[in-house]
Amino acid sequence: GAVVSQHPSWVICKSGTSVKIECRSLDFQATTMFWYRQFPKQSLMLMATSNEGSKATYEQGVEKDKFLINHASLTLSTLTVTSAHPEDSSFYICSARGQPNTDTQYFGPGTRLTVL
Amino acid sequence: RKEVEQDPGPFNVPEGATVAFNCTYSNSASQSFFWYRQDCRKEPKLLMSVYSSGNEDGRFTAQLNRASQYISLLIRDSKLSDSATYLCVVNKAGFQKLVFGTGTRLLVSP
């Protein structure tokens, strides 16, 4: 089956620093990648959708200058949380969709971010 | 009103019990429906898609009622390993974006 990896699996950082999270599709070409955020006891909330080679589309209320998304290749997308603050602490999950099965989203294992 | 609503539970059931979860969605133009399972601190995993005619996968049966905008999941002969949060997921009409419910927590005890 299709495999999506995320790195790092967890990260602790100081307030004001930037954190980069990588999402990779290991055995398929991901034409579209999605970034979600999940706070404790809440549902996954879509943050943005990125298509390879083009700018990401952000959901309402998500600051594009704070959450920088780059989808430079068919196997890699990155999410950078800039100037992180404690309220950014959350579980960040990516998913990918692409060839050959374009109807299914495959989820990465998630990255737990804690901002002190 | 939330786009996808679920009873958060928890549902506490003994092994071997049958348990049913319900979900309602607000957008009548939604086209695809899924049940995902999420274990604590893990990513969601697709359990099954939901089709209008209803579909079954082993001990799991999913049903969709488009007129009522209602989705259900039935788990028969519950196992300890079924303990998890079950997420009702709907695609956003006109897009391939998934909208997740908050999930229903299931605890199966010996």
PDB file of N, CA and C in Angstrom, chain A residues 6 46 110:
ATOM      1  N   GLN A   6       6.487  11.152   7.772  1.00  0.00           N
ATOM      2  CA  GLN A   6       6.648  12.515   8.260  1.00  0.00           C
ATOM      3  C   GLN A   6       7.874  12.567   9.160  1.00  0.00           C
ATOM      4  N   LEU A  46      -8.378  20.839   8.308  1.00  0.00           N
ATOM      5  CA  LEU A  46      -7.530  21.074   7.144  1.00  0.00           C
ATOM      6  C   LEU A  46      -6.969  22.483   7.211  1.00  0.00           C
ATOM      7  N   GLY A 110       2.068  11.728  11.439  1.00  0.00           N
ATOM      8  CA  GLY A 110       1.874  12.922  12.257  1.00  0.00           C
ATOM      9  C   GLY A 110       3.147  13.399  12.944  1.00  0.00           C
TER      10      GLY A 110
END
